Tab-separated table of N, CA and C in Angstrom:
chain	number	residue	atom	x	y	z
A	1	UNK	N	166.110	38.849	55.516
A	1	UNK	CA	167.340	39.157	55.813
A	1	UNK	C	168.311	38.411	54.709
A	2	UNK	N	169.145	39.149	54.161
A	2	UNK	CA	170.102	38.740	53.403
A	2	UNK	C	171.080	37.558	53.869
A	3	UNK	N	171.187	36.468	53.309
A	3	UNK	CA	171.996	35.397	53.618
A	3	UNK	C	172.888	34.923	52.654
A	4	UNK	N	174.093	34.529	53.020
A	4	UNK	CA	175.065	33.848	51.860
A	4	UNK	C	175.503	32.627	52.747
A	5	UNK	N	175.081	31.382	52.365
A	5	UNK	CA	175.307	29.939	52.650
A	5	UNK	C	176.180	29.390	51.944
A	6	UNK	N	177.436	28.885	52.692
A	6	UNK	CA	178.356	28.332	52.334
A	6	UNK	C	178.840	26.874	52.553
A	7	UNK	N	178.027	25.827	52.004
A	7	UNK	CA	178.463	24.461	51.972
A	7	UNK	C	179.679	23.923	51.483
A	8	UNK	N	180.348	22.882	51.438
A	8	UNK	CA	181.337	22.565	50.843
A	8	UNK	C	182.723	22.502	51.307
A	9	UNK	N	183.020	23.067	52.530
A	9	UNK	CA	184.204	22.802	52.964
A	9	UNK	C	184.524	21.486	53.711
A	10	UNK	N	185.868	21.322	54.049
A	10	UNK	CA	186.197	20.020	54.683
A	10	UNK	C	187.761	19.620	54.401
A	11	UNK	N	188.165	18.461	54.506
A	11	UNK	CA	189.415	17.937	54.635
A	11	UNK	C	190.040	17.256	53.305
A	12	UNK	N	190.888	17.704	52.588
A	12	UNK	CA	191.321	17.122	51.433
A	12	UNK	C	192.806	16.820	51.316
A	13	UNK	N	193.299	15.828	50.741
A	13	UNK	CA	194.628	15.718	50.684
A	13	UNK	C	195.635	16.640	49.715
A	14	UNK	N	196.717	16.799	50.126
A	14	UNK	CA	197.368	17.651	49.122
A	14	UNK	C	197.509	16.922	47.660
A	15	UNK	N	197.387	18.013	46.666
A	15	UNK	CA	197.069	17.715	45.522
A	15	UNK	C	195.853	17.258	44.911
A	16	UNK	N	194.561	17.053	45.816
A	16	UNK	CA	193.445	16.923	45.488
A	16	UNK	C	192.550	18.051	45.155
A	17	UNK	N	191.389	18.287	44.974
A	17	UNK	CA	190.365	19.201	44.471
A	17	UNK	C	189.069	19.040	45.523
A	18	UNK	N	188.596	20.339	45.375
A	18	UNK	CA	187.304	20.649	46.391
A	18	UNK	C	186.656	21.943	45.658
A	19	UNK	N	185.230	21.816	45.513
A	19	UNK	CA	184.479	22.811	45.041
A	19	UNK	C	183.825	23.500	46.336
A	20	UNK	N	184.027	24.718	46.402
A	20	UNK	CA	182.879	25.580	47.383
A	20	UNK	C	181.980	26.449	46.843
A	21	UNK	N	180.942	26.171	47.278
A	21	UNK	CA	179.595	27.184	46.907
A	21	UNK	C	179.182	28.061	47.648
A	22	UNK	N	178.352	29.097	47.195
A	22	UNK	CA	178.015	30.074	48.113
A	22	UNK	C	176.501	30.797	47.408
A	23	UNK	N	175.441	30.402	48.083
A	23	UNK	CA	174.110	30.624	47.605
A	23	UNK	C	173.669	31.794	48.343
A	24	UNK	N	173.106	32.879	47.548
A	24	UNK	CA	172.953	34.263	48.279
A	24	UNK	C	171.627	34.480	47.951
A	25	UNK	N	170.672	34.827	49.189
A	25	UNK	CA	169.142	34.963	49.181
A	25	UNK	C	169.095	36.613	48.787
A	26	UNK	N	169.309	36.872	47.410
A	26	UNK	CA	168.831	38.367	47.012
A	26	UNK	C	168.232	38.101	46.086
A	27	UNK	N	167.204	39.327	45.553
A	27	UNK	CA	166.640	39.207	44.663
A	27	UNK	C	166.953	39.050	43.099
A	28	UNK	N	168.034	40.108	43.125
A	28	UNK	CA	168.924	40.104	41.660
A	28	UNK	C	170.249	39.802	41.907
A	29	UNK	N	170.577	38.467	41.714
A	29	UNK	CA	171.837	38.160	42.003
A	29	UNK	C	173.069	38.763	41.173
A	30	UNK	N	172.528	38.767	39.810
A	30	UNK	CA	173.371	38.904	38.634
A	30	UNK	C	173.942	40.352	38.839
A	31	UNK	N	173.278	41.261	39.461
A	31	UNK	CA	174.261	42.567	39.510
A	31	UNK	C	175.368	42.954	40.677
A	32	UNK	N	175.268	41.876	41.483
A	32	UNK	CA	176.316	41.662	42.539
A	32	UNK	C	177.736	41.319	41.865
A	33	UNK	N	178.929	42.056	42.593
A	33	UNK	CA	179.988	41.443	42.531
A	33	UNK	C	180.477	40.315	43.547
A	34	UNK	N	181.075	39.340	43.110
A	34	UNK	CA	181.049	38.348	43.922
A	34	UNK	C	182.684	37.848	44.536
A	35	UNK	N	183.045	37.515	45.500
A	35	UNK	CA	184.500	37.305	45.777
A	35	UNK	C	184.510	36.152	46.745
A	36	UNK	N	185.795	35.475	46.819
A	36	UNK	CA	186.287	34.446	47.840
A	36	UNK	C	187.487	34.955	48.443
A	37	UNK	N	187.347	35.247	49.751
A	37	UNK	CA	188.189	35.527	50.525
A	37	UNK	C	188.686	34.176	51.516
A	38	UNK	N	189.899	34.421	52.097
A	38	UNK	CA	190.319	33.374	53.146
A	38	UNK	C	191.212	33.880	54.325
A	39	UNK	N	191.368	33.193	55.282
A	39	UNK	CA	191.948	33.626	56.331
A	39	UNK	C	192.616	32.700	57.287
A	40	UNK	N	193.811	32.466	57.332
A	40	UNK	CA	194.561	31.270	57.900
A	40	UNK	C	194.854	31.824	59.374
A	41	UNK	N	195.253	30.936	60.340
A	41	UNK	CA	195.440	31.236	61.813
A	41	UNK	C	196.846	32.454	61.720
A	42	UNK	N	196.713	33.450	62.556
A	42	UNK	CA	197.773	34.409	62.607
A	42	UNK	C	198.144	34.932	61.081
A	43	UNK	N	197.251	34.828	60.095
A	43	UNK	CA	197.490	35.677	58.961
A	43	UNK	C	196.276	36.617	58.651
A	44	UNK	N	196.627	37.511	57.848
A	44	UNK	CA	195.697	38.819	57.507
A	44	UNK	C	194.534	37.998	56.487
A	45	UNK	N	193.484	38.413	56.569
A	45	UNK	CA	192.560	37.725	55.717
A	45	UNK	C	192.786	38.523	54.264
A	46	UNK	N	192.786	37.468	53.145
A	46	UNK	CA	193.046	37.989	51.579
A	46	UNK	C	192.237	37.468	50.659
A	47	UNK	N	191.845	38.552	49.559
A	47	UNK	CA	191.285	38.061	48.554
A	47	UNK	C	191.826	36.925	47.884
A	48	UNK	N	190.961	35.878	47.586
A	48	UNK	CA	191.585	34.784	46.823
A	48	UNK	C	191.274	34.840	45.363
A	49	UNK	N	189.660	35.268	45.008
A	49	UNK	CA	189.084	35.333	43.698
A	49	UNK	C	188.226	36.155	43.695
A	50	UNK	N	187.591	36.692	42.641
A	50	UNK	CA	186.711	37.716	42.653
A	50	UNK	C	185.907	37.465	40.774
A	51	UNK	N	184.596	37.879	41.044
A	51	UNK	CA	184.091	37.639	39.349
A	51	UNK	C	183.007	38.909	39.599
A	52	UNK	N	183.197	40.027	38.908
A	52	UNK	CA	182.312	41.024	38.637
A	52	UNK	C	180.928	40.594	37.692
A	53	UNK	N	179.957	41.584	38.201
A	53	UNK	CA	178.896	41.345	37.811
A	53	UNK	C	178.955	41.201	36.062
A	54	UNK	N	179.902	41.659	35.800
A	54	UNK	CA	180.086	41.702	33.960
A	54	UNK	C	180.938	40.691	33.660
A	55	UNK	N	181.092	39.700	34.478
A	55	UNK	CA	181.913	38.376	34.248
A	55	UNK	C	183.324	38.607	34.175
A	56	UNK	N	184.211	39.513	34.583
A	56	UNK	CA	185.557	39.777	34.983
A	56	UNK	C	186.016	38.953	35.993
A	57	UNK	N	186.949	38.241	35.695
A	57	UNK	CA	187.556	37.752	37.149
A	57	UNK	C	189.202	38.335	37.360
A	58	UNK	N	189.496	38.023	38.717
A	58	UNK	CA	190.794	38.006	38.868
A	58	UNK	C	191.040	37.453	40.168
A	59	UNK	N	192.520	36.943	40.271
A	59	UNK	CA	192.603	35.837	41.158
A	59	UNK	C	194.107	36.429	41.844
A	60	UNK	N	194.308	35.855	43.195
A	60	UNK	CA	195.461	35.915	43.674
A	60	UNK	C	196.613	35.282	43.322
A	61	UNK	N	197.864	35.799	43.030
A	61	UNK	CA	198.862	35.027	42.112
A	61	UNK	C	199.045	33.636	42.942
A	62	UNK	N	198.884	33.526	44.008
A	62	UNK	CA	199.292	32.163	44.691
A	62	UNK	C	198.311	31.289	44.160
A	63	UNK	N	197.292	31.511	43.595
A	63	UNK	CA	196.158	30.517	43.187
A	63	UNK	C	195.799	30.508	41.942
A	64	UNK	N	196.311	31.403	41.153
A	64	UNK	CA	195.605	31.811	39.845
A	64	UNK	C	195.676	30.363	38.633
A	65	UNK	N	196.557	29.788	38.838
A	65	UNK	CA	196.570	28.783	37.819
A	65	UNK	C	195.816	27.298	38.395
A	66	UNK	N	195.481	27.435	39.659
A	66	UNK	CA	194.821	26.154	40.497
A	66	UNK	C	193.475	26.499	40.512
A	67	UNK	N	192.783	27.843	40.883
A	67	UNK	CA	191.448	27.946	41.267
A	67	UNK	C	190.848	28.923	40.150
A	68	UNK	N	189.641	28.271	40.121
A	68	UNK	CA	188.672	29.175	39.280
A	68	UNK	C	187.204	29.434	39.909
A	69	UNK	N	186.830	30.651	39.690
A	69	UNK	CA	185.672	31.360	40.108
A	69	UNK	C	184.652	31.301	39.078
A	70	UNK	N	183.504	30.957	39.421
A	70	UNK	CA	182.553	30.950	38.451
A	70	UNK	C	181.067	31.270	39.128
A	71	UNK	N	180.173	31.564	38.224
A	71	UNK	CA	178.706	31.878	38.903
A	71	UNK	C	177.567	31.545	38.022
A	72	UNK	N	176.624	30.871	38.465
A	72	UNK	CA	175.564	30.721	38.158
A	72	UNK	C	174.098	31.721	38.598
A	73	UNK	N	173.924	32.754	37.609
A	73	UNK	CA	172.998	33.598	38.162
A	73	UNK	C	171.551	33.025	38.269
A	74	UNK	N	171.280	31.867	37.251
A	74	UNK	CA	169.855	31.267	37.537
A	74	UNK	C	169.739	30.504	39.042
A	75	UNK	N	170.880	30.169	39.661
A	75	UNK	CA	170.793	29.602	41.062
A	75	UNK	C	171.239	30.412	41.856
A	76	UNK	N	171.580	31.697	41.679
A	76	UNK	CA	172.158	32.778	42.996
A	76	UNK	C	173.384	32.352	43.488
A	77	UNK	N	174.113	31.549	43.020
A	77	UNK	CA	175.154	30.858	43.393
A	77	UNK	C	176.912	31.289	42.477
A	78	UNK	N	177.738	31.368	43.437
A	78	UNK	CA	179.197	31.517	43.074
A	78	UNK	C	179.861	30.414	43.553
A	79	UNK	N	180.730	29.776	42.728
A	79	UNK	CA	181.537	28.727	43.217
A	79	UNK	C	183.231	29.216	43.122
A	80	UNK	N	183.667	28.195	43.802
A	80	UNK	CA	185.224	28.104	43.627
A	80	UNK	C	185.638	26.565	43.600
A	81	UNK	N	186.196	26.640	42.428
A	81	UNK	CA	186.849	25.006	42.179
A	81	UNK	C	188.140	25.273	42.389
A	82	UNK	N	188.780	24.385	43.133
A	82	UNK	CA	190.135	24.467	43.816
A	82	UNK	C	190.655	22.929	43.305
A	83	UNK	N	192.008	23.264	42.675
A	83	UNK	CA	192.630	22.210	42.396
A	83	UNK	C	194.125	22.173	42.879
A	84	UNK	N	194.800	20.868	42.720
A	84	UNK	CA	196.347	21.194	42.908
A	84	UNK	C	196.237	21.300	44.430
A	85	UNK	N	195.383	21.321	45.668
A	85	UNK	CA	195.653	21.844	46.973
A	85	UNK	C	196.935	21.859	47.575
A	86	UNK	N	197.233	22.660	48.267
A	86	UNK	CA	198.356	22.656	48.772
A	86	UNK	C	198.280	22.995	50.435
A	87	UNK	N	198.981	22.555	51.361
A	87	UNK	CA	198.625	22.819	52.490
A	87	UNK	C	198.766	24.164	53.095
A	88	UNK	N	199.380	25.189	52.254
A	88	UNK	CA	199.270	26.442	52.329
A	88	UNK	C	198.019	27.013	51.749
A	89	UNK	N	197.020	26.285	51.650
A	89	UNK	CA	195.721	26.595	51.394
A	89	UNK	C	194.779	26.661	52.457
A	90	UNK	N	195.497	25.939	53.518
A	90	UNK	CA	194.390	25.606	54.575
A	90	UNK	C	193.957	27.246	54.957
A	91	UNK	N	192.855	27.277	55.377
A	91	UNK	CA	192.218	28.629	55.934
A	91	UNK	C	190.599	28.474	56.113
A	92	UNK	N	190.012	29.453	56.689
A	92	UNK	CA	188.591	29.527	56.611
A	92	UNK	C	188.461	30.168	55.303
A	93	UNK	N	187.429	29.896	54.623
A	93	UNK	CA	186.972	30.623	53.148
A	93	UNK	C	185.577	31.268	53.427
A	94	UNK	N	185.644	32.575	52.907
A	94	UNK	CA	184.339	33.438	53.056
A	94	UNK	C	183.903	33.852	51.751
A	95	UNK	N	182.671	33.753	51.540
A	95	UNK	CA	182.144	34.391	50.397
A	95	UNK	C	181.560	35.668	50.664
A	96	UNK	N	181.726	36.448	49.695
A	96	UNK	CA	181.308	37.952	49.836
A	96	UNK	C	180.467	38.573	48.755
A	97	UNK	N	179.636	39.348	48.916
A	97	UNK	CA	178.484	39.899	47.938
A	97	UNK	C	178.560	41.416	48.129
A	98	UNK	N	178.895	42.012	46.904
A	98	UNK	CA	179.020	43.541	46.871
A	98	UNK	C	178.395	44.207	45.830
A	99	UNK	N	177.258	45.139	46.256
A	99	UNK	CA	176.351	46.055	45.452
A	99	UNK	C	176.832	47.501	45.737
A	100	UNK	N	178.087	47.778	45.136
A	100	UNK	CA	178.660	49.072	45.543
A	100	UNK	C	177.987	50.447	45.582
A	101	UNK	N	177.175	50.420	44.491
A	101	UNK	CA	176.528	51.659	44.307
A	101	UNK	C	175.261	51.890	45.229
A	102	UNK	N	174.841	50.693	45.903
A	102	UNK	CA	173.703	50.900	46.887
A	102	UNK	C	174.459	50.684	48.339
A	103	UNK	N	175.839	50.454	48.499
A	103	UNK	CA	176.538	50.262	49.613
A	103	UNK	C	176.355	48.885	50.329
A	104	UNK	N	175.858	47.891	49.556
A	104	UNK	CA	175.637	46.533	50.162
A	104	UNK	C	176.952	45.921	50.143
A	105	UNK	N	177.096	45.247	51.213
A	105	UNK	CA	178.341	44.464	51.647
A	105	UNK	C	177.941	43.034	52.385
A	106	UNK	N	177.761	41.989	51.709
A	106	UNK	CA	177.471	40.895	52.639
A	106	UNK	C	178.562	39.864	52.576
A	107	UNK	N	178.338	38.905	53.870
A	107	UNK	CA	179.487	38.223	54.043
A	107	UNK	C	178.950	36.792	54.518
A	108	UNK	N	179.336	35.712	53.929
A	108	UNK	CA	178.997	34.196	54.691
A	108	UNK	C	179.859	34.072	55.713
A	109	UNK	N	179.327	32.992	56.242
A	109	UNK	CA	179.671	32.299	57.644
A	109	UNK	C	181.206	31.910	57.652
A	110	UNK	N	181.599	31.659	56.596
A	110	UNK	CA	182.863	30.994	56.353
A	110	UNK	C	182.748	29.529	56.501
A	111	UNK	N	183.665	28.798	55.894
A	111	UNK	CA	183.856	27.379	55.881
A	111	UNK	C	185.273	26.797	56.078
A	112	UNK	N	185.408	25.970	56.582
A	112	UNK	CA	186.977	25.377	56.934
A	112	UNK	C	187.365	24.461	55.894
A	113	UNK	N	188.520	24.985	55.293
A	113	UNK	CA	189.093	24.023	54.359
A	113	UNK	C	190.487	23.645	54.804
A	114	UNK	N	190.833	22.416	55.154
A	114	UNK	CA	192.193	21.787	55.385
A	114	UNK	C	192.651	21.135	54.526
A	115	UNK	N	193.755	21.226	54.385
A	115	UNK	CA	194.588	20.460	53.001
A	115	UNK	C	195.866	19.686	54.041
A	116	UNK	N	195.519	18.543	53.975
A	116	UNK	CA	196.437	17.615	54.757
A	116	UNK	C	196.773	16.153	54.633
A	117	UNK	N	197.584	15.427	54.883
A	117	UNK	CA	197.485	14.203	54.578
A	117	UNK	C	197.227	13.401	55.864
Protein backbone atom coordinates (compact mmCIF):
# COMPACT_ATOMS: atom_id res chain seq x y z
CA UNK A 1 0.00 0.00 0.00
CA UNK A 2 1.24 3.48 -0.84
CA UNK A 3 2.21 5.51 2.22
CA UNK A 4 3.36 9.09 2.67
CA UNK A 5 5.20 9.49 5.97
CA UNK A 6 5.69 12.97 7.41
CA UNK A 7 8.14 13.39 10.26
CA UNK A 8 9.35 16.85 11.19
CA UNK A 9 6.55 18.83 12.80
CA UNK A 10 6.74 20.50 16.18
CA UNK A 11 6.89 23.73 18.13
CA UNK A 12 9.00 26.64 16.91
CA UNK A 13 9.38 30.27 17.99
CA UNK A 14 8.27 33.17 15.79
CA UNK A 15 11.06 34.02 13.38
CA UNK A 16 12.45 30.50 13.57
CA UNK A 17 12.89 27.81 10.95
CA UNK A 18 11.67 24.27 10.47
CA UNK A 19 11.99 21.67 7.73
CA UNK A 20 9.24 19.19 6.95
CA UNK A 21 9.88 15.94 5.10
CA UNK A 22 7.61 13.51 3.31
CA UNK A 23 8.78 10.10 2.11
CA UNK A 24 6.62 8.24 -0.42
CA UNK A 25 6.59 4.48 -0.86
CA UNK A 26 6.05 4.51 -4.63
CA UNK A 27 8.16 2.82 -7.28
CA UNK A 28 8.78 5.81 -9.56
CA UNK A 29 8.65 8.89 -7.37
CA UNK A 30 10.01 11.22 -10.04
CA UNK A 31 6.81 11.16 -12.12
CA UNK A 32 4.55 12.42 -9.31
CA UNK A 33 3.53 16.01 -8.75
CA UNK A 34 4.12 16.85 -5.09
CA UNK A 35 2.53 19.43 -2.81
CA UNK A 36 2.19 20.70 0.72
CA UNK A 37 -1.17 21.79 2.14
CA UNK A 38 -2.12 23.13 5.54
CA UNK A 39 -5.27 23.53 7.58
CA UNK A 40 -5.65 25.72 10.65
CA UNK A 41 -8.54 25.37 13.13
CA UNK A 42 -11.72 26.86 11.70
CA UNK A 43 -10.16 27.51 8.29
CA UNK A 44 -10.18 25.89 4.86
CA UNK A 45 -7.36 23.64 3.75
CA UNK A 46 -5.04 25.59 1.48
CA UNK A 47 -2.21 24.83 -0.90
CA UNK A 48 1.08 26.09 0.53
CA UNK A 49 3.58 24.95 -2.08
CA UNK A 50 3.75 22.57 -5.03
CA UNK A 51 6.47 21.11 -7.21
CA UNK A 52 5.71 19.30 -10.45
CA UNK A 53 7.48 16.25 -11.81
CA UNK A 54 9.20 18.64 -14.25
CA UNK A 55 10.57 20.82 -11.45
CA UNK A 56 8.17 23.77 -11.67
CA UNK A 57 7.31 25.39 -8.33
CA UNK A 58 4.48 27.55 -7.08
CA UNK A 59 3.62 29.01 -3.68
CA UNK A 60 0.82 30.67 -1.81
CA UNK A 61 1.37 34.43 -1.72
CA UNK A 62 1.58 34.37 2.07
CA UNK A 63 4.65 32.10 2.09
CA UNK A 64 6.47 32.56 -1.22
CA UNK A 65 9.35 34.63 0.19
CA UNK A 66 9.76 32.44 3.28
CA UNK A 67 9.14 28.81 2.28
CA UNK A 68 10.96 26.60 -0.22
CA UNK A 69 9.73 23.31 -1.63
CA UNK A 70 12.30 20.84 -2.96
CA UNK A 71 12.51 17.17 -3.82
CA UNK A 72 15.11 14.43 -3.87
CA UNK A 73 13.99 11.80 -6.35
CA UNK A 74 16.78 9.46 -5.25
CA UNK A 75 15.27 9.38 -1.74
CA UNK A 76 11.58 9.48 -2.76
CA UNK A 77 11.27 12.55 -0.56
CA UNK A 78 9.81 16.04 -0.80
CA UNK A 79 10.77 18.81 1.64
CA UNK A 80 9.29 22.06 2.84
CA UNK A 81 11.89 24.43 4.28
CA UNK A 82 10.12 27.08 6.36
CA UNK A 83 11.85 30.21 7.63
CA UNK A 84 10.78 33.48 9.28
CA UNK A 85 7.85 31.60 10.75
CA UNK A 86 4.82 33.49 11.99
CA UNK A 87 2.03 32.50 14.39
CA UNK A 88 -0.30 32.54 11.37
CA UNK A 89 1.65 29.57 9.97
CA UNK A 90 0.33 27.37 12.79
CA UNK A 91 -1.59 24.49 11.20
CA UNK A 92 -1.60 20.81 10.40
CA UNK A 93 0.56 20.32 7.31
CA UNK A 94 -0.21 17.57 4.79
CA UNK A 95 1.93 16.07 2.06
CA UNK A 96 0.24 15.22 -1.24
CA UNK A 97 1.37 13.10 -4.20
CA UNK A 98 -0.52 13.13 -7.50
CA UNK A 99 -0.16 11.13 -10.70
CA UNK A 100 -3.03 12.70 -12.59
CA UNK A 101 -2.92 10.63 -15.79
CA UNK A 102 -3.56 7.47 -13.75
CA UNK A 103 -5.93 9.08 -11.25
CA UNK A 104 -3.62 8.60 -8.26
CA UNK A 105 -3.96 11.03 -5.35
CA UNK A 106 -2.26 10.14 -2.07
CA UNK A 107 -2.08 12.03 1.23
CA UNK A 108 0.16 11.92 4.26
CA UNK A 109 -1.20 11.66 7.79
CA UNK A 110 -0.51 15.30 8.60
CA UNK A 111 1.91 16.85 11.07
CA UNK A 112 1.25 19.67 13.53
CA UNK A 113 3.34 22.83 13.24
CA UNK A 114 2.89 25.34 16.05
CA UNK A 115 4.57 28.76 15.95
CA UNK A 116 4.51 30.34 19.39
CA UNK A 117 6.77 31.82 22.03
